[in-house]
């Protein structure tokens, strides 16, 4: 194990927003310790700044504008973790703070303890394509097996948004009467974890040697990343049944997943083919690559298979995965990796993709996400929609709508 000090630059520089130290625990999982000070919205920050000085001085930038060696070491560790396990554990992240995550998890424990009828009043079915609300036990499964979990789906409150009416954009269903604190906690957490997602993207931009700001500009900014908040509640398995999972083996669909958890259960398939327990460290976030990031990096970053085993008898578990996805209108074209990065891509990378729901890398992200949402809402008609993914087996809930939907907003094809 080693510790490095500050991730970036000196405190004297006002535009350096990330300071971090990084820790590598014993293989296989990389643990990093960041001290982040992101700006208040995801859109205007450039946290892992490699900015050049404003003058065109022919010599290297002044020290406070140069990424510190420790910063580059961190970036290299993230790069290496994503190329192998496709996953690392970020510890002591100040955003979202440990206090916020703990409060949120406590509020969800209250929510899940509510009578079934209170939870069912917030059923996902009522929320339409905003895809927000309560997902009851039995609502999801993996490969024909029902997952042992119930869940809450949410996201930023889109009271008015240019993509309003498109799937995943809309209003939440919160248990305001019974757990009034949950609303603010979810919304606050969603904002903070999005900031963390942006930080990881900035780190990846440097790691992949892409042009500065490339991922933010091409993938996140059209008009903003799709932000899918989830909280799952897992219960112990019924011994008699056997072979049950909290969530079965799968890879994630999107760009990055950032997950908090209050107990053991999550396992990742190692490059050597072994299921490994992902450690539970309070205040930490599991960060993993999703299928589309695997494709965008031409297979350099691995979207890992993972699963959650049910908690021990007499216990339960809460996890809070956040799916940080490309923007709805972001075009899915492979990152223009320079030769030194490209040369790191393993020859057999493409083999992984036959197991995902993707067919080709084409179109915009909304065309992939639309397929996923359409599985839940079979009557969904998306304008000029050409599906570019196969349907996944994950979603068991089908929510027929009565009337043919009208959707505002265009999908650029
Ligand atoms: O809850 C967990 O530990 C894993 C959740 C997960 O993998 C997912 O929702 O995709
Ligand atoms: Fe997952």
mmCIF file of C-alpha atoms and ligand atoms in Angstrom:
data_model
loop_
_atom_site.group_PDB
_atom_site.id
_atom_site.type_symbol
_atom_site.label_atom_id
_atom_site.label_comp_id
_atom_site.label_asym_id
_atom_site.label_seq_id
_atom_site.Cartn_x
_atom_site.Cartn_y
_atom_site.Cartn_z
ATOM 1 C CA UNK A 1 0.000 0.000 0.000
ATOM 2 C CA UNK A 2 1.227 3.478 -0.695
ATOM 3 C CA UNK A 3 0.018 6.995 -0.289
ATOM 4 C CA UNK A 4 0.642 9.896 -2.558
ATOM 5 C CA UNK A 5 -0.101 13.430 -1.518
ATOM 6 C CA UNK A 6 -1.950 16.044 -3.461
ATOM 7 C CA UNK A 7 -3.435 15.088 -6.758
ATOM 8 C CA UNK A 8 -3.239 18.423 -8.452
ATOM 9 C CA UNK A 9 -1.216 21.571 -8.227
ATOM 10 C CA UNK A 10 -1.024 23.940 -5.337
ATOM 11 C CA UNK A 11 -3.774 25.400 -3.193
ATOM 12 C CA UNK A 12 -2.709 28.821 -4.396
ATOM 13 C CA UNK A 13 -4.367 28.327 -7.738
ATOM 14 C CA UNK A 14 -8.062 29.229 -7.712
ATOM 15 C CA UNK A 15 -8.905 27.193 -10.796
ATOM 16 C CA UNK A 16 -7.542 23.937 -9.509
ATOM 17 C CA UNK A 17 -10.545 22.189 -8.162
ATOM 18 C CA UNK A 18 -9.289 18.772 -7.320
ATOM 19 C CA UNK A 19 -6.851 17.878 -4.653
ATOM 20 C CA UNK A 20 -6.454 14.301 -3.877
ATOM 21 C CA UNK A 21 -4.327 11.623 -2.505
ATOM 22 C CA UNK A 22 -4.427 8.143 -3.817
ATOM 23 C CA UNK A 23 -3.969 4.874 -2.172
ATOM 24 C CA UNK A 24 -3.442 1.500 -3.691
ATOM 25 C CA UNK A 25 -4.529 -1.371 -1.556
ATOM 26 C CA UNK A 26 -3.455 -4.870 -2.291
ATOM 27 C CA UNK A 27 -4.530 -6.142 -5.693
ATOM 28 C CA UNK A 28 -7.022 -6.697 -7.130
ATOM 29 C CA UNK A 29 -9.008 -3.628 -6.254
ATOM 30 C CA UNK A 30 -7.570 -0.194 -6.496
ATOM 31 C CA UNK A 31 -8.657 2.192 -3.802
ATOM 32 C CA UNK A 32 -8.259 5.861 -4.230
ATOM 33 C CA UNK A 33 -8.710 8.667 -1.834
ATOM 34 C CA UNK A 34 -9.699 11.919 -3.410
ATOM 35 C CA UNK A 35 -10.206 15.338 -1.960
ATOM 36 C CA UNK A 36 -12.454 16.953 -4.437
ATOM 37 C CA UNK A 37 -13.708 20.477 -4.468
ATOM 38 C CA UNK A 38 -15.926 20.546 -7.501
ATOM 39 C CA UNK A 39 -17.903 23.566 -8.509
ATOM 40 C CA UNK A 40 -21.601 23.614 -7.795
ATOM 41 C CA UNK A 41 -22.816 22.388 -11.169
ATOM 42 C CA UNK A 42 -21.392 19.643 -13.290
ATOM 43 C CA UNK A 43 -21.567 21.702 -16.441
ATOM 44 C CA UNK A 44 -18.972 24.337 -15.781
ATOM 45 C CA UNK A 45 -16.265 22.461 -14.066
ATOM 46 C CA UNK A 46 -12.969 21.269 -15.223
ATOM 47 C CA UNK A 47 -11.728 19.525 -12.152
ATOM 48 C CA UNK A 48 -8.662 17.621 -13.236
ATOM 49 C CA UNK A 49 -7.313 20.635 -14.946
ATOM 50 C CA UNK A 50 -4.398 20.338 -17.305
ATOM 51 C CA UNK A 51 -4.969 23.868 -18.489
ATOM 52 C CA UNK A 52 -2.211 25.652 -20.276
ATOM 53 C CA UNK A 53 -1.256 29.179 -19.248
ATOM 54 C CA UNK A 54 -3.074 31.922 -21.076
ATOM 55 C CA UNK A 55 0.146 33.307 -22.512
ATOM 56 C CA UNK A 56 1.846 31.398 -25.272
ATOM 57 C CA UNK A 57 5.079 31.055 -23.425
ATOM 58 C CA UNK A 58 7.435 28.670 -25.200
ATOM 59 C CA UNK A 59 8.411 27.055 -21.938
ATOM 60 C CA UNK A 60 6.444 24.745 -19.655
ATOM 61 C CA UNK A 61 3.490 26.149 -17.714
ATOM 62 C CA UNK A 62 4.010 27.631 -14.276
ATOM 63 C CA UNK A 63 4.006 25.013 -11.547
ATOM 64 C CA UNK A 64 0.527 25.797 -10.229
ATOM 65 C CA UNK A 65 -0.968 25.088 -13.672
ATOM 66 C CA UNK A 66 0.830 21.811 -14.176
ATOM 67 C CA UNK A 67 -0.786 18.572 -13.071
ATOM 68 C CA UNK A 68 1.294 17.350 -10.172
ATOM 69 C CA UNK A 69 3.122 14.074 -10.498
ATOM 70 C CA UNK A 70 0.745 12.615 -7.922
ATOM 71 C CA UNK A 71 -2.220 13.635 -10.084
ATOM 72 C CA UNK A 72 -0.771 11.827 -13.046
ATOM 73 C CA UNK A 73 -0.054 8.819 -10.874
ATOM 74 C CA UNK A 74 -3.724 8.761 -9.883
ATOM 75 C CA UNK A 75 -4.812 9.021 -13.483
ATOM 76 C CA UNK A 76 -2.469 6.162 -14.375
ATOM 77 C CA UNK A 77 -3.939 4.012 -11.600
ATOM 78 C CA UNK A 78 -7.482 4.631 -12.808
ATOM 79 C CA UNK A 79 -6.364 3.789 -16.351
ATOM 80 C CA UNK A 80 -4.786 0.574 -15.202
ATOM 81 C CA UNK A 81 -7.825 -0.417 -13.078
ATOM 82 C CA UNK A 82 -10.228 0.192 -15.972
ATOM 83 C CA UNK A 83 -8.061 -1.831 -18.373
ATOM 84 C CA UNK A 84 -8.036 -4.864 -16.088
ATOM 85 C CA UNK A 85 -10.880 -5.172 -13.567
ATOM 86 C CA UNK A 86 -12.936 -2.401 -15.099
ATOM 87 C CA UNK A 87 -13.625 -1.319 -11.542
ATOM 88 C CA UNK A 88 -12.019 0.467 -8.613
ATOM 89 C CA UNK A 89 -12.976 1.627 -5.167
ATOM 90 C CA UNK A 90 -12.760 5.312 -4.369
ATOM 91 C CA UNK A 91 -12.409 5.959 -0.651
ATOM 92 C CA UNK A 92 -13.015 9.025 1.476
ATOM 93 C CA UNK A 93 -14.524 10.967 -1.370
ATOM 94 C CA UNK A 94 -15.761 14.248 0.105
ATOM 95 C CA UNK A 95 -18.412 14.403 -2.585
ATOM 96 C CA UNK A 96 -20.915 13.023 -1.907
ATOM 97 C CA UNK A 97 -19.805 13.243 1.724
ATOM 98 C CA UNK A 98 -19.921 10.278 4.050
ATOM 99 C CA UNK A 99 -22.529 12.172 6.097
ATOM 100 C CA UNK A 100 -24.787 12.628 3.063
ATOM 101 C CA UNK A 101 -24.493 9.021 1.934
ATOM 102 C CA UNK A 102 -25.132 7.744 5.466
ATOM 103 C CA UNK A 103 -28.199 9.954 5.890
ATOM 104 C CA UNK A 104 -29.512 8.885 2.509
ATOM 105 C CA UNK A 105 -29.067 5.225 3.281
ATOM 106 C CA UNK A 106 -30.840 5.743 6.651
ATOM 107 C CA UNK A 107 -33.750 7.482 4.964
ATOM 108 C CA UNK A 108 -34.074 4.605 2.504
ATOM 109 C CA UNK A 109 -34.066 2.107 5.375
ATOM 110 C CA UNK A 110 -37.134 3.999 6.664
ATOM 111 C CA UNK A 111 -38.694 3.972 3.219
ATOM 112 C CA UNK A 112 -38.266 0.237 2.700
ATOM 113 C CA UNK A 113 -39.746 -0.420 6.165
ATOM 114 C CA UNK A 114 -43.006 1.305 5.134
ATOM 115 C CA UNK A 115 -46.125 -0.780 4.568
ATOM 116 C CA UNK A 116 -46.260 -2.236 1.083
ATOM 117 C CA UNK A 117 -49.296 -0.131 0.185
ATOM 118 C CA UNK A 118 -47.388 3.108 0.900
ATOM 119 C CA UNK A 119 -44.566 2.013 -1.369
ATOM 120 C CA UNK A 120 -46.912 0.751 -4.072
ATOM 121 C CA UNK A 121 -48.561 4.168 -4.128
ATOM 122 C CA UNK A 122 -45.300 5.365 -5.708
ATOM 123 C CA UNK A 123 -45.113 2.498 -8.207
ATOM 124 C CA UNK A 124 -42.913 3.064 -11.252
ATOM 125 C CA UNK A 125 -46.039 2.508 -13.329
ATOM 126 C CA UNK A 126 -47.470 5.819 -12.185
ATOM 127 C CA UNK A 127 -44.374 7.698 -13.209
ATOM 128 C CA UNK A 128 -44.562 6.924 -16.930
ATOM 129 C CA UNK A 129 -41.436 7.245 -18.982
ATOM 130 C CA UNK A 130 -39.785 9.470 -16.435
ATOM 131 C CA UNK A 131 -39.027 6.012 -15.038
ATOM 132 C CA UNK A 132 -39.148 7.140 -11.441
ATOM 133 C CA UNK A 133 -40.697 5.580 -8.370
ATOM 134 C CA UNK A 134 -40.888 2.307 -6.486
ATOM 135 C CA UNK A 135 -39.894 -0.987 -8.095
ATOM 136 C CA UNK A 136 -41.450 -3.830 -6.083
ATOM 137 C CA UNK A 137 -39.930 -7.240 -5.396
ATOM 138 C CA UNK A 138 -40.227 -9.292 -8.566
ATOM 139 C CA UNK A 139 -39.970 -6.244 -10.807
ATOM 140 C CA UNK A 140 -36.546 -7.096 -12.172
ATOM 141 C CA UNK A 141 -34.622 -10.206 -12.963
ATOM 142 C CA UNK A 142 -31.488 -11.361 -14.691
ATOM 143 C CA UNK A 143 -31.641 -14.096 -17.340
ATOM 144 C CA UNK A 144 -35.107 -15.351 -16.374
ATOM 145 C CA UNK A 145 -34.362 -15.428 -12.651
ATOM 146 C CA UNK A 146 -36.092 -12.893 -10.462
ATOM 147 C CA UNK A 147 -33.746 -10.687 -8.465
ATOM 148 C CA UNK A 148 -34.170 -10.644 -4.685
ATOM 149 C CA UNK A 149 -34.551 -6.917 -4.490
ATOM 150 C CA UNK A 150 -36.914 -3.979 -4.381
ATOM 151 C CA UNK A 151 -35.810 -0.549 -5.521
ATOM 152 C CA UNK A 152 -36.335 3.131 -5.901
ATOM 153 C CA UNK A 153 -35.698 4.879 -9.208
ATOM 154 C CA UNK A 154 -35.053 8.596 -9.373
ATOM 155 C CA UNK A 155 -33.041 11.412 -10.843
ATOM 156 C CA UNK A 156 -32.877 15.188 -10.917
ATOM 157 C CA UNK A 157 -36.287 16.830 -10.689
ATOM 158 C CA UNK A 158 -36.918 17.916 -14.283
ATOM 159 C CA UNK A 159 -39.716 20.424 -13.760
ATOM 160 C CA UNK A 160 -38.791 21.961 -17.062
ATOM 161 C CA UNK A 161 -36.076 20.591 -19.242
ATOM 162 C CA UNK A 162 -35.420 20.841 -22.938
ATOM 163 C CA UNK A 163 -35.723 17.031 -23.140
ATOM 164 C CA UNK A 164 -38.848 16.948 -20.943
ATOM 165 C CA UNK A 165 -41.162 14.154 -22.105
ATOM 166 C CA UNK A 166 -38.373 11.932 -23.364
ATOM 167 C CA UNK A 167 -37.737 8.715 -21.403
ATOM 168 C CA UNK A 168 -35.843 9.256 -18.123
ATOM 169 C CA UNK A 169 -36.686 12.999 -18.071
ATOM 170 C CA UNK A 170 -39.450 14.044 -15.703
ATOM 171 C CA UNK A 171 -40.583 14.181 -12.120
ATOM 172 C CA UNK A 172 -39.778 11.939 -9.171
ATOM 173 C CA UNK A 173 -42.206 10.187 -6.865
ATOM 174 C CA UNK A 174 -41.040 10.760 -3.316
ATOM 175 C CA UNK A 175 -42.652 9.504 -0.088
ATOM 176 C CA UNK A 176 -43.062 13.085 1.129
ATOM 177 C CA UNK A 177 -45.666 12.213 3.741
ATOM 178 C CA UNK A 178 -43.797 9.339 5.369
ATOM 179 C CA UNK A 179 -40.088 10.092 4.796
ATOM 180 C CA UNK A 180 -40.021 13.826 4.031
ATOM 181 C CA UNK A 181 -36.245 14.094 4.178
ATOM 182 C CA UNK A 182 -35.770 11.671 1.285
ATOM 183 C CA UNK A 183 -36.564 14.224 -1.425
ATOM 184 C CA UNK A 184 -33.750 16.650 -0.615
ATOM 185 C CA UNK A 185 -31.306 13.863 0.147
ATOM 186 C CA UNK A 186 -31.848 12.136 -3.213
ATOM 187 C CA UNK A 187 -31.651 15.386 -5.164
ATOM 188 C CA UNK A 188 -28.550 16.556 -3.315
ATOM 189 C CA UNK A 189 -26.840 13.187 -3.654
ATOM 190 C CA UNK A 190 -27.654 13.042 -7.367
ATOM 191 C CA UNK A 191 -26.023 16.414 -7.930
ATOM 192 C CA UNK A 192 -22.923 15.519 -5.941
ATOM 193 C CA UNK A 193 -22.419 12.073 -7.444
ATOM 194 C CA UNK A 194 -22.775 13.615 -10.906
ATOM 195 C CA UNK A 195 -19.883 15.913 -10.024
ATOM 196 C CA UNK A 196 -17.866 12.855 -9.113
ATOM 197 C CA UNK A 197 -18.748 11.255 -12.455
ATOM 198 C CA UNK A 198 -17.475 14.332 -14.262
ATOM 199 C CA UNK A 199 -14.222 14.165 -12.294
ATOM 200 C CA UNK A 200 -13.696 10.541 -13.321
ATOM 201 C CA UNK A 201 -14.382 11.505 -16.956
ATOM 202 C CA UNK A 202 -11.773 14.249 -16.766
ATOM 203 C CA UNK A 203 -9.300 11.731 -15.371
ATOM 204 C CA UNK A 204 -10.132 9.315 -18.201
ATOM 205 C CA UNK A 205 -9.652 12.061 -20.788
ATOM 206 C CA UNK A 206 -6.111 12.540 -19.547
ATOM 207 C CA UNK A 207 -5.486 8.808 -19.135
ATOM 208 C CA UNK A 208 -6.592 8.063 -22.697
ATOM 209 C CA UNK A 209 -4.569 11.015 -24.015
ATOM 210 C CA UNK A 210 -7.623 12.556 -25.629
ATOM 211 C CA UNK A 211 -7.827 16.223 -26.488
ATOM 212 C CA UNK A 212 -8.558 18.270 -23.375
ATOM 213 C CA UNK A 213 -12.280 18.282 -22.504
ATOM 214 C CA UNK A 214 -13.090 15.700 -25.208
ATOM 215 C CA UNK A 215 -15.357 13.408 -23.162
ATOM 216 C CA UNK A 216 -17.170 16.293 -21.542
ATOM 217 C CA UNK A 217 -17.772 18.032 -24.849
ATOM 218 C CA UNK A 218 -18.667 15.020 -26.992
ATOM 219 C CA UNK A 219 -20.327 12.685 -24.519
ATOM 220 C CA UNK A 220 -21.696 14.674 -21.578
ATOM 221 C CA UNK A 221 -22.689 18.053 -22.926
ATOM 222 C CA UNK A 222 -25.608 17.274 -25.257
ATOM 223 C CA UNK A 223 -27.220 18.724 -23.210
ATOM 224 C CA UNK A 224 -26.191 16.951 -19.988
ATOM 225 C CA UNK A 225 -25.320 13.419 -18.901
ATOM 226 C CA UNK A 226 -28.287 11.111 -18.352
ATOM 227 C CA UNK A 227 -28.449 10.712 -14.570
ATOM 228 C CA UNK A 228 -30.129 7.548 -13.323
ATOM 229 C CA UNK A 229 -30.366 7.358 -9.543
ATOM 230 C CA UNK A 230 -31.208 3.976 -8.039
ATOM 231 C CA UNK A 231 -31.383 2.571 -4.545
ATOM 232 C CA UNK A 232 -31.821 -1.172 -4.076
ATOM 233 C CA UNK A 233 -32.847 -3.104 -0.990
ATOM 234 C CA UNK A 234 -31.702 -6.698 -0.933
ATOM 235 C CA UNK A 235 -33.079 -9.410 1.300
ATOM 236 C CA UNK A 236 -31.733 -12.800 2.293
ATOM 237 C CA UNK A 237 -32.352 -15.766 0.026
ATOM 238 C CA UNK A 238 -34.847 -18.477 0.744
ATOM 239 C CA UNK A 239 -32.585 -21.435 1.573
ATOM 240 C CA UNK A 240 -35.015 -23.876 0.020
ATOM 241 C CA UNK A 241 -34.863 -22.238 -3.392
ATOM 242 C CA UNK A 242 -31.105 -22.083 -3.917
ATOM 243 C CA UNK A 243 -29.223 -20.278 -6.662
ATOM 244 C CA UNK A 244 -30.950 -16.964 -6.040
ATOM 245 C CA UNK A 245 -29.149 -13.675 -6.511
ATOM 246 C CA UNK A 246 -29.744 -10.143 -5.348
ATOM 247 C CA UNK A 247 -28.889 -9.319 -8.931
ATOM 248 C CA UNK A 248 -27.510 -11.927 -11.289
ATOM 249 C CA UNK A 249 -24.342 -11.739 -13.384
ATOM 250 C CA UNK A 250 -24.442 -8.835 -15.815
ATOM 251 C CA UNK A 251 -22.460 -5.895 -17.100
ATOM 252 C CA UNK A 252 -23.769 -2.353 -16.859
ATOM 253 C CA UNK A 253 -25.196 -0.680 -19.900
ATOM 254 C CA UNK A 254 -23.969 2.892 -19.703
ATOM 255 C CA UNK A 255 -20.805 4.910 -19.296
ATOM 256 C CA UNK A 256 -19.895 4.693 -15.606
ATOM 257 C CA UNK A 257 -21.581 3.309 -12.506
ATOM 258 C CA UNK A 258 -20.795 4.857 -9.116
ATOM 259 C CA UNK A 259 -22.149 2.803 -6.243
ATOM 260 C CA UNK A 260 -22.378 3.193 -2.460
ATOM 261 C CA UNK A 261 -23.232 0.183 -0.312
ATOM 262 C CA UNK A 262 -23.847 -0.521 3.354
ATOM 263 C CA UNK A 263 -22.953 -4.186 3.411
ATOM 264 C CA UNK A 264 -21.233 -7.009 1.525
ATOM 265 C CA UNK A 265 -22.725 -8.715 -1.499
ATOM 266 C CA UNK A 266 -21.266 -7.133 -4.614
ATOM 267 C CA UNK A 267 -18.862 -9.374 -6.512
ATOM 268 C CA UNK A 268 -16.821 -8.710 -9.640
ATOM 269 C CA UNK A 269 -15.469 -11.246 -12.107
ATOM 270 C CA UNK A 270 -11.690 -10.889 -12.161
ATOM 271 C CA UNK A 271 -9.677 -11.001 -15.398
ATOM 272 C CA UNK A 272 -8.651 -14.498 -14.258
ATOM 273 C CA UNK A 273 -12.309 -15.559 -14.115
ATOM 274 C CA UNK A 274 -12.794 -15.608 -10.326
ATOM 275 C CA UNK A 275 -15.658 -13.972 -8.463
ATOM 276 C CA UNK A 276 -14.168 -11.542 -5.959
ATOM 277 C CA UNK A 277 -15.938 -9.737 -3.149
ATOM 278 C CA UNK A 278 -15.848 -5.969 -3.522
ATOM 279 C CA UNK A 279 -14.848 -4.634 -0.086
ATOM 280 C CA UNK A 280 -17.249 -2.468 1.865
ATOM 281 C CA UNK A 281 -15.551 0.698 3.103
ATOM 282 C CA UNK A 282 -17.791 3.406 4.569
ATOM 283 C CA UNK A 283 -17.723 6.556 2.479
ATOM 284 C CA UNK A 284 -16.320 4.774 -0.549
ATOM 285 C CA UNK A 285 -17.755 4.442 -4.047
ATOM 286 C CA UNK A 286 -17.352 1.510 -6.359
ATOM 287 C CA UNK A 287 -16.679 2.947 -9.799
ATOM 288 C CA UNK A 288 -17.049 0.661 -12.804
ATOM 289 C CA UNK A 289 -16.972 0.845 -16.568
ATOM 290 C CA UNK A 290 -20.232 0.295 -18.483
ATOM 291 C CA UNK A 291 -20.743 -1.348 -21.890
ATOM 292 C CA UNK A 292 -20.848 1.869 -23.867
ATOM 293 C CA UNK A 293 -17.564 3.072 -22.366
ATOM 294 C CA UNK A 294 -16.026 -0.294 -23.268
ATOM 295 C CA UNK A 295 -17.186 0.272 -26.870
ATOM 296 C CA UNK A 296 -16.196 3.926 -26.996
ATOM 297 C CA UNK A 297 -12.665 3.027 -25.918
ATOM 298 C CA UNK A 298 -12.588 0.313 -28.616
ATOM 299 C CA UNK A 299 -12.324 -2.288 -25.880
ATOM 300 C CA UNK A 300 -9.462 -0.758 -23.943
ATOM 301 C CA UNK A 301 -11.601 -0.269 -20.828
ATOM 302 C CA UNK A 302 -13.391 -3.396 -19.658
ATOM 303 C CA UNK A 303 -17.078 -3.385 -18.735
ATOM 304 C CA UNK A 304 -16.834 -6.005 -15.989
ATOM 305 C CA UNK A 305 -19.309 -8.721 -15.139
ATOM 306 C CA UNK A 306 -20.574 -8.361 -11.632
ATOM 307 C CA UNK A 307 -23.417 -9.617 -9.457
ATOM 308 C CA UNK A 308 -24.765 -9.230 -5.944
ATOM 309 C CA UNK A 309 -25.223 -12.217 -3.701
ATOM 310 C CA UNK A 310 -28.034 -11.973 -1.167
ATOM 311 C CA UNK A 311 -27.206 -10.820 2.367
ATOM 312 C CA UNK A 312 -26.839 -13.357 5.174
ATOM 313 C CA UNK A 313 -30.048 -14.676 6.770
ATOM 314 C CA UNK A 314 -31.502 -12.172 9.176
ATOM 315 C CA UNK A 315 -29.760 -9.210 7.512
ATOM 316 C CA UNK A 316 -30.507 -6.934 4.596
ATOM 317 C CA UNK A 317 -28.446 -4.642 2.394
ATOM 318 C CA UNK A 318 -28.886 -1.272 0.767
ATOM 319 C CA UNK A 319 -26.925 -0.235 -2.308
ATOM 320 C CA UNK A 320 -27.124 3.081 -4.118
ATOM 321 C CA UNK A 321 -25.902 2.715 -7.691
ATOM 322 C CA UNK A 322 -25.820 5.821 -9.838
ATOM 323 C CA UNK A 323 -25.739 5.285 -13.575
ATOM 324 C CA UNK A 324 -23.818 8.133 -15.119
ATOM 325 C CA UNK A 325 -24.621 7.886 -18.801
ATOM 326 C CA UNK A 326 -23.842 9.779 -21.989
ATOM 327 C CA UNK A 327 -26.126 12.641 -22.903
ATOM 328 C CA UNK A 328 -29.279 11.643 -24.778
ATOM 329 C CA UNK A 329 -28.079 13.287 -28.014
ATOM 330 C CA UNK A 330 -24.406 12.354 -27.775
ATOM 331 C CA UNK A 331 -23.176 10.571 -30.894
ATOM 332 C CA UNK A 332 -21.698 7.192 -30.240
ATOM 333 C CA UNK A 333 -18.449 7.184 -32.189
ATOM 334 C CA UNK A 334 -15.256 5.554 -30.938
ATOM 335 C CA UNK A 335 -12.947 7.910 -29.085
ATOM 336 C CA UNK A 336 -10.133 9.130 -31.380
ATOM 337 C CA UNK A 337 -7.386 7.447 -29.391
ATOM 338 C CA UNK A 338 -3.816 8.363 -30.279
ATOM 339 C CA UNK A 339 -1.542 5.496 -31.410
ATOM 340 C CA UNK A 340 0.153 5.178 -28.002
ATOM 341 C CA UNK A 341 -3.229 4.538 -26.394
ATOM 342 C CA UNK A 342 -4.571 2.398 -29.242
ATOM 343 C CA UNK A 343 -1.597 0.080 -29.022
ATOM 344 C CA UNK A 344 -2.774 -0.952 -25.536
ATOM 345 C CA UNK A 345 -6.041 -2.450 -26.822
ATOM 346 C CA UNK A 346 -5.978 -6.245 -26.543
ATOM 347 C CA UNK A 347 -6.594 -8.113 -29.791
ATOM 348 C CA UNK A 348 -9.546 -10.087 -28.487
ATOM 349 C CA UNK A 349 -11.387 -7.092 -26.986
ATOM 350 C CA UNK A 350 -14.325 -7.483 -29.354
ATOM 351 C CA UNK A 351 -15.207 -10.924 -28.002
ATOM 352 C CA UNK A 352 -16.662 -9.261 -24.927
ATOM 353 C CA UNK A 353 -19.232 -7.387 -26.929
ATOM 354 C CA UNK A 354 -21.155 -10.423 -28.113
ATOM 355 C CA UNK A 355 -22.431 -10.823 -24.546
ATOM 356 C CA UNK A 356 -23.798 -7.302 -24.281
ATOM 357 C CA UNK A 357 -27.029 -5.904 -25.616
ATOM 358 C CA UNK A 358 -25.228 -3.726 -28.145
ATOM 359 C CA UNK A 359 -25.214 -4.449 -31.826
ATOM 360 C CA UNK A 360 -23.127 -1.745 -33.382
ATOM 361 C CA UNK A 361 -21.660 1.509 -32.293
ATOM 362 C CA UNK A 362 -23.883 3.954 -34.103
ATOM 363 C CA UNK A 363 -26.506 6.619 -33.611
ATOM 364 C CA UNK A 364 -26.990 8.641 -30.449
ATOM 365 C CA UNK A 365 -27.167 7.414 -26.864
ATOM 366 C CA UNK A 366 -30.943 7.928 -26.713
ATOM 367 C CA UNK A 367 -31.326 5.145 -29.282
ATOM 368 C CA UNK A 368 -29.714 2.681 -26.900
ATOM 369 C CA UNK A 369 -31.438 3.921 -23.798
ATOM 370 C CA UNK A 370 -34.767 3.987 -25.639
ATOM 371 C CA UNK A 371 -34.575 0.202 -26.140
ATOM 372 C CA UNK A 372 -34.084 -0.315 -22.444
ATOM 373 C CA UNK A 373 -36.972 1.913 -21.494
ATOM 374 C CA UNK A 374 -39.179 0.423 -24.218
ATOM 375 C CA UNK A 375 -38.825 -2.976 -22.579
ATOM 376 C CA UNK A 376 -40.530 -1.500 -19.528
ATOM 377 C CA UNK A 377 -43.010 0.589 -21.498
ATOM 378 C CA UNK A 378 -43.877 -1.565 -24.531
ATOM 379 C CA UNK A 379 -46.147 1.023 -26.099
ATOM 380 C CA UNK A 380 -43.420 3.595 -26.216
ATOM 381 C CA UNK A 381 -43.136 5.169 -29.649
ATOM 382 C CA UNK A 382 -40.031 7.194 -30.170
ATOM 383 C CA UNK A 383 -39.907 9.571 -33.122
ATOM 384 C CA UNK A 384 -37.523 8.535 -35.907
ATOM 385 C CA UNK A 385 -36.356 5.783 -33.642
ATOM 386 C CA UNK A 386 -33.993 3.135 -34.929
ATOM 387 C CA UNK A 387 -32.995 0.720 -32.215
ATOM 388 C CA UNK A 388 -29.284 0.075 -32.074
ATOM 389 C CA UNK A 389 -29.306 -2.364 -29.169
ATOM 390 C CA UNK A 390 -30.935 -5.694 -28.411
ATOM 391 C CA UNK A 391 -33.440 -5.843 -25.586
ATOM 392 C CA UNK A 392 -31.897 -6.746 -22.259
ATOM 393 C CA UNK A 393 -33.372 -9.438 -20.013
ATOM 394 C CA UNK A 394 -33.102 -7.282 -16.925
ATOM 395 C CA UNK A 395 -36.502 -5.643 -16.796
ATOM 396 C CA UNK A 396 -39.552 -7.721 -16.036
ATOM 397 C CA UNK A 397 -42.034 -4.947 -15.466
ATOM 398 C CA UNK A 398 -44.104 -4.065 -18.472
ATOM 399 C CA UNK A 399 -46.173 -0.930 -18.195
ATOM 400 C CA UNK A 400 -48.645 -0.580 -21.030
ATOM 401 C CA UNK A 401 -49.839 2.943 -21.621
ATOM 402 C CA UNK A 402 -53.377 3.551 -22.761
ATOM 403 C CA UNK A 403 -52.852 6.186 -25.353
ATOM 404 C CA UNK A 404 -50.191 6.457 -28.003
ATOM 405 C CA UNK A 405 -47.597 8.733 -26.533
ATOM 406 C CA UNK A 406 -46.515 12.046 -27.860
ATOM 407 C CA UNK A 407 -42.921 12.815 -27.234
ATOM 408 C CA UNK A 408 -41.371 16.187 -27.336
ATOM 409 C CA UNK A 409 -37.770 16.526 -28.417
ATOM 410 C CA UNK A 410 -35.975 15.014 -31.319
ATOM 411 C CA UNK A 411 -33.666 12.111 -31.601
ATOM 412 C CA UNK A 412 -30.953 12.919 -34.047
ATOM 413 C CA UNK A 413 -30.359 9.800 -36.090
HETATM 414 O O1 LIG B 1 -26.476 -3.411 -5.792
HETATM 415 C C1 LIG B 1 -25.399 -3.844 -6.170
HETATM 416 O O2 LIG B 1 -24.497 -4.160 -5.423
HETATM 417 C C2 LIG B 1 -25.189 -4.030 -7.636
HETATM 418 C C3 LIG B 1 -26.217 -3.341 -8.472
HETATM 419 C C4 LIG B 1 -25.934 -3.460 -9.912
HETATM 420 O O3 LIG B 1 -25.002 -4.088 -10.324
HETATM 421 C C5 LIG B 1 -26.822 -2.804 -10.877
HETATM 422 O O4 LIG B 1 -27.865 -2.266 -10.472
HETATM 423 O O5 LIG B 1 -26.484 -2.799 -12.076
HETATM 424 FE FE1 LIG B 2 -24.607 -3.567 -12.325
#
